[in-house]
PDB file of C-alpha atoms in Angstrom:
ATOM      1  CA  MET A   6      53.135 114.030  70.440  1.00 76.00           C
ATOM      2  CA  SER A   7      52.168 110.874  68.897  1.00 85.00           C
ATOM      3  CA  LYS A   8      50.847 110.512  66.087  1.00 88.00           C
ATOM      4  CA  SER A   9      46.568 109.417  65.985  1.00 89.00           C
ATOM      5  CA  ASN A  10      45.476 105.609  64.900  1.00 91.00           C
ATOM      6  CA  THR A  11      44.223 106.760  61.079  1.00 92.00           C
ATOM      7  CA  THR A  12      47.447 109.326  61.029  1.00 90.00           C
ATOM      8  CA  GLU A  13      49.799 105.801  61.414  1.00 92.00           C
ATOM      9  CA  ASN A  14      47.395 103.581  59.273  1.00 92.00           C
ATOM     10  CA  ASP A  15      47.968 106.744  56.295  1.00 91.00           C
ATOM     11  CA  MET A  16      51.709 106.799  56.711  1.00 92.00           C
ATOM     12  CA  LEU A  17      52.437 102.934  56.211  1.00 92.00           C
ATOM     13  CA  LYS A  18      49.721 103.272  52.953  1.00 93.00           C
ATOM     14  CA  LEU A  19      52.432 106.201  52.057  1.00 91.00           C
ATOM     15  CA  MET A  20      54.930 104.426  52.274  1.00 93.00           C
ATOM     16  CA  LEU A  21      54.013 100.995  50.975  1.00 93.00           C
ATOM     17  CA  LYS A  22      51.010 101.332  48.668  1.00 92.00           C
ATOM     18  CA  GLY A  23      51.955 105.022  47.375  1.00 93.00           C
ATOM     19  CA  VAL A  24      48.704 105.980  48.463  1.00 93.00           C
ATOM     20  CA  ASP A  25      48.776 109.859  49.269  1.00 92.00           C
ATOM     21  CA  PRO A  26      47.024 110.651  52.263  1.00 93.00           C
ATOM     22  CA  SER A  27      44.149 113.368  51.885  1.00 88.00           C
ATOM     23  CA  TRP A  28      45.602 115.654  54.107  1.00 88.00           C
ATOM     24  CA  ARG A  29      48.954 116.213  53.061  1.00 87.00           C
ATOM     25  CA  ALA A  30      48.739 118.789  50.375  1.00 86.00           C
ATOM     26  CA  GLY A  31      46.466 121.317  52.598  1.00 88.00           C
ATOM     27  CA  ALA A  32      48.064 124.325  53.208  1.00 93.00           C
ATOM     28  CA  THR A  33      46.729 124.483  56.830  1.00 96.00           C
ATOM     29  CA  LEU A  34      46.439 122.345  60.033  1.00 96.00           C
ATOM     30  CA  TYR A  35      44.881 123.553  63.366  1.00 97.00           C
ATOM     31  CA  LEU A  36      45.791 123.728  67.109  1.00 98.00           C
ATOM     32  CA  ALA A  37      42.680 122.494  68.801  1.00 98.00           C
ATOM     33  CA  LEU A  38      42.884 122.346  72.318  1.00 98.00           C
ATOM     34  CA  TYR A  39      41.573 119.880  75.140  1.00 98.00           C
ATOM     35  CA  THR A  40      40.104 119.242  78.551  1.00 98.00           C
ATOM     36  CA  ALA A  41      41.512 115.594  78.643  1.00 98.00           C
ATOM     37  CA  ASP A  42      43.701 112.967  76.556  1.00 97.00           C
ATOM     38  CA  PRO A  43      41.806 112.702  72.916  1.00 96.00           C
ATOM     39  CA  GLY A  44      43.553 109.343  72.318  1.00 93.00           C
ATOM     40  CA  GLU A  45      45.058 107.874  69.954  1.00 92.00           C
ATOM     41  CA  ALA A  46      41.550 107.079  68.621  1.00 93.00           C
ATOM     42  CA  GLY A  47      39.076 110.197  69.133  1.00 92.00           C
ATOM     43  CA  SER A  48      38.198 112.338  66.366  1.00 94.00           C
ATOM     44  CA  ALA A  49      39.177 116.739  66.571  1.00 96.00           C
ATOM     45  CA  THR A  50      36.241 116.637  68.874  1.00 97.00           C
ATOM     46  CA  THR A  51      36.778 114.289  71.333  1.00 97.00           C
ATOM     47  CA  ASN A  52      37.554 116.182  74.708  1.00 97.00           C
ATOM     48  CA  GLU A  53      37.605 119.552  72.979  1.00 98.00           C
ATOM     49  CA  ALA A  54      37.492 123.168  74.764  1.00 97.00           C
ATOM     50  CA  ALA A  55      33.707 124.778  74.475  1.00 96.00           C
ATOM     51  CA  TYR A  56      34.758 127.844  76.206  1.00 97.00           C
ATOM     52  CA  THR A  57      32.594 130.613  74.657  1.00 96.00           C
ATOM     53  CA  SER A  58      34.655 132.025  72.123  1.00 97.00           C
ATOM     54  CA  TYR A  59      37.241 129.104  71.757  1.00 98.00           C
ATOM     55  CA  ALA A  60      38.200 128.279  67.998  1.00 98.00           C
ATOM     56  CA  ARG A  61      40.816 126.404  66.705  1.00 98.00           C
ATOM     57  CA  ALA A  62      44.230 128.267  65.360  1.00 98.00           C
ATOM     58  CA  ALA A  63      45.383 128.187  61.851  1.00 97.00           C
ATOM     59  CA  ILE A  64      48.425 126.880  61.422  1.00 97.00           C
ATOM     60  CA  THR A  65      49.677 127.021  58.098  1.00 96.00           C
ATOM     61  CA  LYS A  66      52.265 124.092  57.279  1.00 93.00           C
ATOM     62  CA  ALA A  67      55.200 125.322  54.892  1.00 90.00           C
ATOM     63  CA  THR A  68      56.112 128.946  57.038  1.00 95.00           C
ATOM     64  CA  ASP A  69      54.782 128.001  61.040  1.00 96.00           C
ATOM     65  CA  TRP A  70      57.829 125.942  61.753  1.00 96.00           C
ATOM     66  CA  THR A  71      60.834 125.817  62.167  1.00 95.00           C
ATOM     67  CA  ASP A  72      62.807 122.300  61.435  1.00 94.00           C
ATOM     68  CA  GLY A  73      65.121 121.116  63.630  1.00 90.00           C
ATOM     69  CA  GLY A  74      65.784 117.685  62.551  1.00 88.00           C
ATOM     70  CA  SER A  75      63.912 115.458  64.153  1.00 88.00           C
ATOM     71  CA  THR A  76      61.648 117.924  66.062  1.00 93.00           C
ATOM     72  CA  PHE A  77      60.018 120.331  64.563  1.00 94.00           C
ATOM     73  CA  THR A  78      58.648 123.341  66.700  1.00 96.00           C
ATOM     74  CA  ASN A  79      56.111 126.275  66.252  1.00 97.00           C
ATOM     75  CA  ALA A  80      58.146 129.050  64.167  1.00 97.00           C
ATOM     76  CA  VAL A  81      55.393 132.109  65.011  1.00 98.00           C
ATOM     77  CA  LEU A  82      53.157 132.957  67.848  1.00 98.00           C
ATOM     78  CA  VAL A  83      50.069 130.916  67.893  1.00 98.00           C
ATOM     79  CA  GLN A  84      46.846 132.690  69.443  1.00 97.00           C
ATOM     80  CA  LEU A  85      43.058 131.236  69.923  1.00 97.00           C
ATOM     81  CA  PRO A  86      40.414 133.002  70.885  1.00 97.00           C
ATOM     82  CA  GLN A  87      40.201 134.572  74.458  1.00 97.00           C
ATOM     83  CA  CYS A  88      37.385 133.540  76.249  1.00 97.00           C
ATOM     84  CA  THR A  89      34.346 135.231  76.872  1.00 97.00           C
ATOM     85  CA  GLY A  90      32.546 133.020  79.586  1.00 95.00           C
ATOM     86  CA  GLY A  91      32.819 129.708  81.061  1.00 94.00           C
ATOM     87  CA  SER A  92      36.091 128.562  81.955  1.00 96.00           C
ATOM     88  CA  GLU A  93      37.529 125.320  81.595  1.00 97.00           C
ATOM     89  CA  THR A  94      41.108 123.266  82.994  1.00 98.00           C
ATOM     90  CA  LEU A  95      42.766 122.606  79.312  1.00 98.00           C
ATOM     91  CA  THR A  96      45.525 119.433  79.341  1.00 98.00           C
ATOM     92  CA  HIS A  97      45.720 118.408  75.601  1.00 97.00           C
ATOM     93  CA  GLY A  98      46.773 119.482  72.325  1.00 97.00           C
ATOM     94  CA  ALA A  99      46.382 118.092  68.875  1.00 97.00           C
ATOM     95  CA  LEU A 100      47.397 119.270  65.088  1.00 96.00           C
ATOM     96  CA  VAL A 101      44.292 118.713  63.606  1.00 96.00           C
ATOM     97  CA  THR A 102      42.931 118.455  59.416  1.00 96.00           C
ATOM     98  CA  THR A 103      39.965 120.756  59.894  1.00 96.00           C
ATOM     99  CA  ALA A 104      38.897 124.657  61.140  1.00 97.00           C
ATOM    100  CA  SER A 105      36.252 122.586  63.451  1.00 97.00           C
ATOM    101  CA  GLY A 106      34.473 119.398  63.643  1.00 95.00           C
ATOM    102  CA  ALA A 107      35.803 116.050  63.391  1.00 90.00           C
ATOM    103  CA  GLY A 108      37.993 115.935  61.195  1.00 92.00           C
ATOM    104  CA  GLN A 109      40.953 113.779  62.078  1.00 95.00           C
ATOM    105  CA  ILE A 110      43.457 114.707  64.931  1.00 95.00           C
ATOM    106  CA  ILE A 111      47.618 114.369  62.924  1.00 94.00           C
ATOM    107  CA  VAL A 112      49.266 114.159  66.524  1.00 94.00           C
ATOM    108  CA  SER A 113      48.517 115.165  70.025  1.00 95.00           C
ATOM    109  CA  GLY A 114      49.938 115.389  73.216  1.00 94.00           C
ATOM    110  CA  ALA A 115      49.181 116.945  76.694  1.00 96.00           C
ATOM    111  CA  LEU A 116      50.524 119.847  77.651  1.00 96.00           C
ATOM    112  CA  GLY A 117      53.609 121.589  79.959  1.00 93.00           C
ATOM    113  CA  ALA A 118      50.880 122.428  81.803  1.00 95.00           C
ATOM    114  CA  SER A 119      47.422 122.919  82.905  1.00 97.00           C
ATOM    115  CA  LEU A 120      45.718 126.440  81.780  1.00 96.00           C
ATOM    116  CA  ASN A 121      43.072 127.406  83.119  1.00 97.00           C
ATOM    117  CA  VAL A 122      40.928 129.297  80.763  1.00 97.00           C
ATOM    118  CA  ALA A 123      38.701 132.055  82.366  1.00 97.00           C
ATOM    119  CA  ASN A 124      36.205 134.812  81.690  1.00 97.00           C
ATOM    120  CA  LEU A 125      39.235 137.317  79.494  1.00 97.00           C
ATOM    121  CA  ILE A 126      41.905 134.306  79.622  1.00 97.00           C
ATOM    122  CA  GLN A 127      43.914 134.052  76.287  1.00 97.00           C
ATOM    123  CA  PRO A 128      45.452 130.525  75.156  1.00 97.00           C
ATOM    124  CA  GLN A 129      48.690 131.033  73.404  1.00 97.00           C
ATOM    125  CA  PHE A 130      52.049 129.683  72.825  1.00 97.00           C
ATOM    126  CA  ALA A 131      55.023 131.423  71.948  1.00 97.00           C
ATOM    127  CA  ILE A 132      57.326 130.696  68.996  1.00 97.00           C
ATOM    128  CA  GLY A 133      59.066 127.431  69.808  1.00 96.00           C
ATOM    129  CA  ALA A 134      56.547 126.439  72.546  1.00 96.00           C
ATOM    130  CA  ILE A 135      54.713 123.017  70.226  1.00 95.00           C
ATOM    131  CA  SER A 136      57.173 120.723  69.346  1.00 94.00           C
ATOM    132  CA  VAL A 137      56.551 117.389  67.474  1.00 92.00           C
ATOM    133  CA  THR A 138      59.088 115.271  67.698  1.00 90.00           C
ATOM    134  CA  GLU A 139      58.724 111.908  65.957  1.00 80.00           C
ATOM    135  CA  ASP A 140      60.819 109.114  68.118  1.00 67.00           C
TER     136      ASP A 140
END
């Protein structure tokens, strides 16, 4: 996964100026899904999924991650709402700062395989299926 441009800037401000990013203290991040790469300059809504009933999934920072050194993985099953209409092919995911709207992308990346979502399909990610790596 790669950091957004805004997050890269936030990290430099933290390391070099001691400025804490506004999103650091929050207890929750949200998994958003996309039909195309939102890009490092995009917001949380850039190319975001829009199937009927779609909503971002909450992930608790303190408990929902396994620390593997330079790679963190999800420690819980992450489920998004079941599709109740429409269809889309989802190709990317991101951790974002808000439950809805144009929040900040923290990191984003391509899914391991595209996910075709149609009526009654519920996107979900098994324990260990989401990984965030710092190179």
